[in-house]
Amino acid sequence: MANQTPAVVMDNGTGFSKLGFAGNDSPSFVFPTAIATKGPAGGSGGSGSGRPAVANKPSYLTGGAGSGGHLNMKRGTEDLDFFIGDAAIAASQGPGYGLHYPIRHGQIENWDHMERFWSNSIFKYLRVEPEDHYFLLTEPPLNPPENRENTAEIFFESFNCAGMYIAVQAGLEFLHGNGIAHGDFQPGNMLFALNNIDSEPEDVLCQKQDVQAMSVSDTIRRLDGKQDKWAPRYLCVGQPLVRFTSYAEGFTIKLSDMGGAYFFTNPPKKPLVPLGLRAPELILGDGRNNTLDVWSFGCLIFELVTGQPLFCIPGSDFEDDDHILALTERLGPLPDELFKQWKTSSWYFTPERKLYNCQLGGVPQGEQPLLLQQTSMEDLFDQAGPEIDEEEARQVKALIRRILQYDPTKRPSPTEILEDPWMREIQERGSP
């Protein structure tokens, strides 16, 4: 069903949200990213430090009803005791409702409020069944990986959406075709192109200097109380340009942040790549080849389709060991030339290369080795249960496996990836 319905496009910014459908010339709705709930106002409405509610945890959507609870309640959004957008601002002017802004400085700070905001956006405004649509969401350039994971959990588990995706591979093909590696290929560096704003009047483009709306800071003061003649009077918060962006068919995604880019002929000694997106040769070798972006893209395909990272590697003293163990679990044994460079392999493998311990840092003295169940990439993909049919799942897993090869010379180029049957089908879906 999702293949025959237009993708839902949602751009949630600090100030405004823009909702619509791929193929339309303009968004269906543009309104403030605000929510009014019963009780006092609270700015962002909370610390935002918690994880979002998912289907097996009580939330305003599931009500503790377990899997599928949201389906029983979604058509009752008109009766919920909260408002979003302009209706939220209007409700906050009367008694009993407080106004909250779930996003500040581009980052979601209150996941409960954001989930409610998304729910009303989908069911009350767009009036769609999320299981029948793919969703295309924007994110700020510095969005941390855990925020992407939280968002995916909500859309897949609370809303049961058909899928989430973003198109960036053509930009990577252009860079590699000109002998340039991006060096930091990740969702945070993928941006929607801005429309031409040269003809827009100045009053439309001018940022409102409103401290209460958090678009500018209060007067800046030195901590020691002394006067600083050179300090600015206030700081402006970056504002979203949602009104000047189009999501119609043929929209453009641009790769940003070329600070880590390099020519293939002059690679850095140690490219800077997010931990979970590192190719194995970056961990166990000099890592200088032309396929590091390609490896990152393979990891991102898994994450964008399933809603969870293929390699979730928290920073620690043993992050390299953690990553190598995850590689062998998901993709299979390392080739001999890489395994020989793993200086701490004896903490985990016997001389015959049989896994005997999964405890990072080795087996503590006086304790027994820790063995964990091993899950391949394909099994993890199936366990995630993305809303695609069996044939498409087979195509996606085959492409990921084709990309994530230990031997860099065997990985496909960006051009070859675009020729993959699954990638061609995606391009055809997005064509007019």
Coordinates of C-alpha atoms in Angstrom, one line a residue:
M1 CA 0.0 0.0 0.0
A2 CA 2.8 2.4 0.9
N3 CA 4.3 2.1 -2.6
Q4 CA 1.1 3.6 -4.1
T5 CA 0.6 6.5 -1.6
P6 CA 2.7 9.7 -1.5
A7 CA 5.4 10.0 1.2
V8 CA 4.6 12.3 4.1
V9 CA 7.1 15.1 4.5
M10 CA 7.6 16.6 8.0
D11 CA 10.0 19.4 8.8
N12 CA 9.9 20.2 12.5
G13 CA 12.0 23.3 13.4
T14 CA 12.5 25.3 16.5
G15 CA 10.0 27.9 15.4
F16 CA 7.8 26.4 12.8
S17 CA 6.8 23.0 11.5
K18 CA 6.0 22.3 7.8
L19 CA 3.8 19.3 6.9
G20 CA 2.8 17.9 3.5
F21 CA 3.2 15.3 0.9
A22 CA 5.9 14.5 -1.7
G23 CA 4.8 15.7 -5.1
N24 CA 2.9 18.8 -3.9
D25 CA 4.1 22.2 -4.8
S26 CA 3.7 23.6 -1.3
P27 CA 3.2 22.3 2.2
S28 CA -0.2 21.5 3.4
F29 CA 0.3 23.1 6.8
V30 CA 2.8 25.5 8.4
F31 CA 2.4 26.4 12.0
P32 CA 4.5 27.0 15.2
T33 CA 6.2 24.0 16.8
A34 CA 4.3 24.5 20.0
I35 CA 2.0 22.4 22.2
A36 CA -0.4 23.5 24.9
T37 CA -1.2 21.0 27.7
K38 CA -3.2 21.3 30.9
G39 CA -1.1 23.0 33.5
P40 CA 1.5 25.8 33.7
A41 CA 3.8 26.7 30.8
G42 CA 7.2 25.2 30.7
G43 CA 9.2 26.4 27.8
S44 CA 10.6 23.2 26.4
G45 CA 8.4 21.4 28.9
G46 CA 10.9 19.2 30.6
S47 CA 14.5 18.1 30.7
G48 CA 14.1 15.9 27.7
S49 CA 16.6 13.5 29.1
G50 CA 14.4 10.4 29.0
R51 CA 13.9 8.0 26.1
P52 CA 10.6 8.3 24.1
A53 CA 7.7 6.0 24.9
V54 CA 7.6 2.9 22.8
A55 CA 4.9 0.3 22.2
N56 CA 5.7 -1.9 25.2
K57 CA 5.9 1.1 27.6
P58 CA 2.9 3.2 28.9
S59 CA 2.6 6.5 27.0
Y60 CA -0.3 8.8 26.1
L61 CA -0.6 6.8 22.9
T62 CA -0.5 3.3 24.1
G63 CA -2.0 3.8 27.5
G64 CA -0.1 0.8 28.6
A65 CA -2.1 -1.4 26.2
G66 CA 0.9 -2.9 24.6
S67 CA 1.5 -3.3 20.9
G68 CA -1.1 -1.8 18.7
G69 CA -2.6 0.4 21.4
H70 CA -2.0 3.5 19.3
L71 CA -4.3 2.1 16.6
N72 CA -7.2 2.0 19.1
M73 CA -6.7 5.7 20.1
K74 CA -5.5 7.5 17.0
R75 CA -8.9 8.6 15.7
G76 CA -9.6 10.1 19.1
T77 CA -7.0 12.8 18.8
E78 CA -9.7 15.5 18.8
D79 CA -10.6 14.6 22.3
L80 CA -7.1 14.7 23.8
D81 CA -6.4 17.4 26.3
F82 CA -3.7 19.2 24.3
F83 CA -3.4 21.4 21.2
I84 CA -0.6 22.1 18.8
G85 CA 0.5 24.9 16.5
D86 CA -1.7 28.1 16.3
A87 CA -4.4 26.3 18.3
A88 CA -1.9 25.7 21.1
I89 CA -1.0 29.4 21.2
A90 CA -4.7 30.3 21.3
A91 CA -5.4 27.8 24.1
S92 CA -2.6 29.1 26.2
Q93 CA -4.2 32.6 26.2
G94 CA -7.0 31.2 28.3
P95 CA -7.0 29.5 31.8
G96 CA -5.9 26.0 32.3
Y97 CA -3.3 25.5 29.5
G98 CA 0.4 26.0 29.5
L99 CA 2.4 26.6 26.3
H100 CA 5.5 24.4 25.6
Y101 CA 8.1 24.4 22.9
P102 CA 9.4 20.8 22.5
I103 CA 12.3 21.8 20.3
R104 CA 15.0 24.3 21.3
H105 CA 18.0 25.3 19.2
G106 CA 17.0 22.6 16.7
Q107 CA 17.1 19.7 19.2
I108 CA 14.1 17.9 20.7
E109 CA 14.1 18.5 24.4
N110 CA 10.8 16.9 25.5
W111 CA 10.0 13.6 23.7
D112 CA 6.6 13.1 25.2
H113 CA 5.5 16.5 23.9
M114 CA 7.1 15.9 20.6
E115 CA 5.3 12.5 20.2
R116 CA 2.0 14.2 20.9
F117 CA 2.9 16.9 18.4
W118 CA 3.7 14.3 15.7
S119 CA 0.5 12.4 16.6
N120 CA -1.8 15.4 16.0
S121 CA 0.2 16.3 12.9
I122 CA -0.5 12.9 11.4
F123 CA -4.0 12.1 12.5
K124 CA -5.7 15.5 13.0
Y125 CA -4.0 17.6 10.3
L126 CA -2.7 15.4 7.6
R127 CA -5.4 12.7 8.4
V128 CA -3.4 9.8 7.1
E129 CA -2.8 6.2 8.2
P130 CA 0.9 6.1 9.0
E131 CA 1.1 2.4 8.1
D132 CA 0.2 3.3 4.5
H133 CA 2.9 5.9 4.0
Y134 CA 6.6 6.4 4.0
F135 CA 7.8 9.3 6.1
L136 CA 10.6 11.8 5.2
L137 CA 11.8 13.8 8.2
T138 CA 14.4 16.5 8.4
E139 CA 16.9 16.8 11.2
P140 CA 19.3 19.5 12.3
P141 CA 23.0 19.3 11.2
L142 CA 24.2 18.5 14.8
N143 CA 21.5 16.0 15.6
P144 CA 23.1 13.2 17.8
P145 CA 22.6 9.6 16.8
E146 CA 20.5 8.8 19.9
N147 CA 17.9 11.5 18.7
R148 CA 17.6 9.8 15.4
E149 CA 17.1 6.4 17.1
N150 CA 14.5 7.9 19.4
T151 CA 12.6 9.4 16.5
A152 CA 12.7 6.1 14.6
E153 CA 11.4 4.2 17.6
I154 CA 8.4 6.5 17.9
F155 CA 7.5 6.4 14.2
F156 CA 8.0 2.7 13.8
E157 CA 6.7 1.4 17.2
S158 CA 4.1 4.0 18.2
F159 CA 2.9 5.1 14.8
N160 CA 3.7 1.9 12.9
C161 CA 4.8 3.9 9.8
A162 CA 5.6 2.0 6.6
G163 CA 9.2 3.3 6.4
M164 CA 11.5 6.3 6.7
Y165 CA 14.0 7.3 4.1
I166 CA 16.2 10.1 2.8
A167 CA 18.0 10.4 -0.6
V168 CA 21.6 11.4 -0.6
Q169 CA 23.5 8.8 -2.7
A170 CA 23.6 10.9 -5.9
G171 CA 25.6 13.6 -4.1
L172 CA 28.1 11.0 -2.9
E173 CA 28.4 9.8 -6.5
F174 CA 29.3 13.3 -7.7
L175 CA 32.0 13.8 -5.0
H176 CA 33.6 10.4 -5.7
G177 CA 33.4 11.0 -9.4
N178 CA 35.6 14.0 -8.9
G179 CA 38.1 12.3 -6.7
I180 CA 36.8 13.7 -3.4
A181 CA 35.7 11.8 -0.2
H182 CA 33.2 13.5 2.1
G183 CA 34.9 12.1 5.2
D184 CA 31.9 12.5 7.5
F185 CA 29.0 10.9 5.7
Q186 CA 26.1 10.8 8.2
P187 CA 22.5 12.0 8.4
G188 CA 23.4 15.1 10.3
N189 CA 25.2 16.4 7.2
M190 CA 22.3 15.9 4.8
L191 CA 20.2 19.1 4.2
F192 CA 17.2 20.1 2.1
A193 CA 18.1 22.7 -0.5
L194 CA 16.7 26.2 0.0
N195 CA 14.5 27.9 -2.6
N196 CA 15.7 31.2 -4.1
I197 CA 15.0 33.9 -1.5
D198 CA 16.4 36.9 -3.4
S199 CA 12.9 38.3 -4.2
E200 CA 11.6 37.9 -0.7
P201 CA 10.9 41.2 1.1
E202 CA 13.1 42.1 4.0
D203 CA 10.4 42.1 6.6
V204 CA 9.7 38.4 5.7
L205 CA 13.3 37.5 6.1
C206 CA 14.0 39.6 9.2
Q207 CA 14.2 37.6 12.5
K208 CA 12.0 38.8 15.3
Q209 CA 13.9 39.9 18.3
D210 CA 11.6 38.2 20.9
V211 CA 13.2 37.0 24.1
Q212 CA 10.0 35.3 25.3
A213 CA 9.9 33.2 22.0
M214 CA 13.6 32.4 22.6
S215 CA 14.6 33.7 19.1
V216 CA 17.2 36.0 20.8
S217 CA 19.0 35.8 24.1
D218 CA 18.6 38.2 27.0
T219 CA 21.2 40.9 27.4
I220 CA 24.7 39.4 27.6
R221 CA 26.5 40.0 30.9
R222 CA 30.0 39.0 32.0
L223 CA 30.0 36.5 34.9
D224 CA 32.3 38.8 37.0
G225 CA 29.9 41.7 36.5
K226 CA 32.4 43.8 34.7
Q227 CA 31.6 45.7 31.5
D228 CA 32.7 44.3 28.2
K229 CA 32.8 47.0 25.5
W230 CA 33.3 44.5 22.7
A231 CA 30.7 41.9 23.5
P232 CA 27.5 41.8 21.5
R233 CA 24.3 43.0 23.3
Y234 CA 22.5 39.8 22.6
L235 CA 22.8 36.6 20.6
C236 CA 20.4 35.4 17.9
V237 CA 19.2 31.8 17.8
G238 CA 19.4 30.2 14.4
Q239 CA 15.9 30.1 12.9
P240 CA 14.5 27.4 10.5
L241 CA 13.9 28.2 6.9
V242 CA 11.0 25.9 6.5
R243 CA 8.9 28.4 4.6
F244 CA 11.5 28.7 1.9
T245 CA 12.0 25.0 1.3
S246 CA 10.2 22.8 -1.2
Y247 CA 9.5 19.1 -0.8
A248 CA 7.8 18.6 -4.1
E249 CA 8.9 15.8 -6.5
G250 CA 12.4 16.4 -7.6
F251 CA 13.4 18.0 -4.3
T252 CA 17.1 18.3 -3.6
I253 CA 19.1 16.9 -0.7
K254 CA 22.6 18.4 -0.3
L255 CA 25.6 17.1 1.5
S256 CA 27.0 19.7 4.0
D257 CA 29.9 20.1 6.3
M258 CA 32.9 19.5 4.0
G259 CA 35.3 20.2 6.8
G260 CA 36.4 16.5 6.8
A261 CA 36.5 16.1 3.0
Y262 CA 39.7 15.2 1.3
F263 CA 41.0 14.3 -2.2
F264 CA 41.6 10.6 -2.8
T265 CA 45.1 11.5 -3.7
N266 CA 45.8 13.2 -0.3
P267 CA 43.9 11.4 2.5
P268 CA 44.4 12.4 6.1
K269 CA 46.3 10.1 8.5
K270 CA 43.1 9.4 10.5
P271 CA 39.8 10.4 8.9
L272 CA 37.2 11.6 11.5
V273 CA 34.1 9.3 11.2
P274 CA 31.4 8.6 13.8
L275 CA 32.2 5.5 15.8
G276 CA 29.4 3.3 14.5
L277 CA 30.1 4.2 10.9
R278 CA 33.8 3.4 10.8
A279 CA 35.1 0.9 8.3
P280 CA 37.2 -2.0 9.8
E281 CA 40.4 -0.7 8.2
L282 CA 39.9 2.6 10.1
I283 CA 40.1 0.6 13.3
L284 CA 42.8 -1.9 12.5
G285 CA 44.8 -0.2 9.7
D286 CA 45.7 3.1 8.2
G287 CA 42.2 3.4 6.7
R288 CA 43.3 5.4 3.7
N289 CA 41.2 4.3 0.8
N290 CA 38.4 5.6 -1.4
T291 CA 35.5 3.6 0.0
L292 CA 35.1 4.9 3.6
D293 CA 32.0 6.9 2.6
V294 CA 30.6 3.8 0.9
W295 CA 31.0 1.8 4.1
S296 CA 29.2 4.5 6.0
F297 CA 26.4 4.5 3.5
G298 CA 25.9 0.8 3.9
C299 CA 25.5 1.2 7.6
L300 CA 23.0 4.0 7.1
I301 CA 20.9 2.0 4.7
F302 CA 20.4 -0.5 7.6
E303 CA 19.6 2.3 10.1
L304 CA 17.2 4.2 7.8
V305 CA 15.2 1.1 6.8
T306 CA 15.1 -0.6 10.2
G307 CA 15.1 2.4 12.5
Q308 CA 18.1 1.2 14.6
P309 CA 21.9 1.4 14.0
L310 CA 23.8 -1.6 12.7
F311 CA 26.7 -0.9 15.0
C312 CA 25.8 0.9 18.2
I313 CA 29.3 1.7 19.7
P314 CA 29.3 3.9 22.8
G315 CA 32.6 5.7 23.5
S316 CA 34.8 3.9 26.0
D317 CA 38.3 2.7 26.6
F318 CA 37.5 -0.4 24.7
E319 CA 35.4 1.1 21.9
D320 CA 37.7 -0.4 19.2
D321 CA 37.3 -3.9 20.7
D322 CA 33.6 -3.4 21.0
H323 CA 33.4 -2.4 17.4
I324 CA 35.5 -5.3 16.1
L325 CA 33.4 -7.8 18.1
A326 CA 30.3 -6.3 16.6
L327 CA 31.8 -6.6 13.1
T328 CA 32.5 -10.3 13.5
E329 CA 29.1 -10.9 15.0
R330 CA 27.1 -9.0 12.3
L331 CA 29.3 -9.7 9.2
G332 CA 31.4 -12.8 10.0
P333 CA 35.1 -13.5 10.8
L334 CA 37.8 -10.9 10.0
P335 CA 40.2 -11.7 7.2
D336 CA 43.6 -12.8 8.4
E337 CA 45.4 -9.6 7.4
L338 CA 43.0 -7.5 9.6
F339 CA 42.9 -10.0 12.5
K340 CA 46.7 -10.0 12.8
Q341 CA 46.6 -6.3 13.5
W342 CA 44.1 -6.7 16.4
K343 CA 46.5 -6.5 19.3
T344 CA 44.0 -7.5 22.0
S345 CA 42.3 -10.3 20.1
S346 CA 43.6 -12.9 22.7
W347 CA 41.2 -11.3 25.2
Y348 CA 38.3 -12.7 23.1
F349 CA 39.5 -15.4 20.8
T350 CA 41.5 -18.6 21.2
P351 CA 44.7 -19.1 19.1
E352 CA 42.4 -21.1 16.7
R353 CA 40.3 -18.0 16.4
K354 CA 37.3 -19.4 18.3
L355 CA 35.3 -16.9 20.2
Y356 CA 35.4 -17.6 24.0
N357 CA 34.7 -14.3 25.7
C358 CA 32.6 -11.1 25.0
Q359 CA 33.6 -9.2 28.1
L360 CA 35.3 -6.0 27.0
G361 CA 38.8 -5.7 28.4
G362 CA 39.2 -9.5 28.8
V363 CA 38.1 -11.9 31.5
P364 CA 38.5 -10.4 35.0
Q365 CA 40.7 -12.4 37.3
G366 CA 38.8 -15.1 39.1
E367 CA 35.7 -14.8 36.8
Q368 CA 34.4 -16.9 34.0
P369 CA 34.4 -15.8 30.3
L370 CA 31.2 -14.1 29.1
L371 CA 29.6 -15.5 26.0
L372 CA 26.7 -13.8 24.3
Q373 CA 24.4 -15.0 21.5
Q374 CA 25.7 -13.9 18.1
T375 CA 23.2 -12.2 15.7
S376 CA 24.1 -11.7 12.0
M377 CA 23.2 -8.5 10.1
E378 CA 20.4 -10.4 8.3
D379 CA 18.9 -11.8 11.5
L380 CA 19.1 -8.3 13.2
F381 CA 17.4 -6.8 10.1
D382 CA 14.5 -9.4 10.3
Q383 CA 14.2 -8.9 14.1
A384 CA 13.7 -5.2 13.6
G385 CA 10.7 -6.0 11.4
P386 CA 10.7 -3.1 8.9
E387 CA 7.4 -2.6 7.1
I388 CA 8.5 -4.0 3.7
D389 CA 7.7 -7.2 1.9
E390 CA 9.9 -10.2 1.8
E391 CA 11.3 -9.5 -1.6
E392 CA 12.2 -5.9 -0.8
A393 CA 13.8 -7.1 2.4
R394 CA 15.9 -9.6 0.5
Q395 CA 17.1 -6.8 -1.9
V396 CA 18.0 -4.5 0.9
K397 CA 20.0 -7.1 2.9
A398 CA 21.8 -8.2 -0.3
L399 CA 22.8 -4.6 -1.0
I400 CA 24.0 -4.0 2.6
R401 CA 26.0 -7.2 2.4
R402 CA 27.5 -6.2 -0.9
I403 CA 28.6 -2.8 0.4
L404 CA 29.9 -4.0 3.8
Q405 CA 32.8 -6.1 2.6
Y406 CA 36.0 -6.3 4.6
D407 CA 38.1 -5.9 1.4
P408 CA 37.7 -2.3 0.3
T409 CA 38.5 -3.2 -3.4
K410 CA 35.4 -5.4 -3.5
R411 CA 33.0 -2.7 -2.3
P412 CA 30.8 -1.1 -5.0
S413 CA 31.3 2.5 -6.1
P414 CA 28.5 5.1 -5.6
T415 CA 27.6 4.8 -9.3
E416 CA 27.3 1.0 -9.0
I417 CA 25.1 1.4 -5.9
L418 CA 22.8 3.6 -7.8
E419 CA 22.5 0.8 -10.4
D420 CA 21.4 -1.7 -7.8
P421 CA 17.8 -3.0 -8.4
W422 CA 16.6 -1.7 -5.1
M423 CA 18.1 1.7 -5.5
R424 CA 16.6 2.0 -9.0
E425 CA 13.2 1.1 -7.7
I426 CA 13.4 3.8 -5.0
Q427 CA 14.3 6.4 -7.7
E428 CA 11.4 5.3 -9.8
R429 CA 9.0 5.7 -6.9
G430 CA 10.1 9.3 -6.5
S431 CA 9.8 10.1 -10.2
P432 CA 6.9 12.2 -11.4

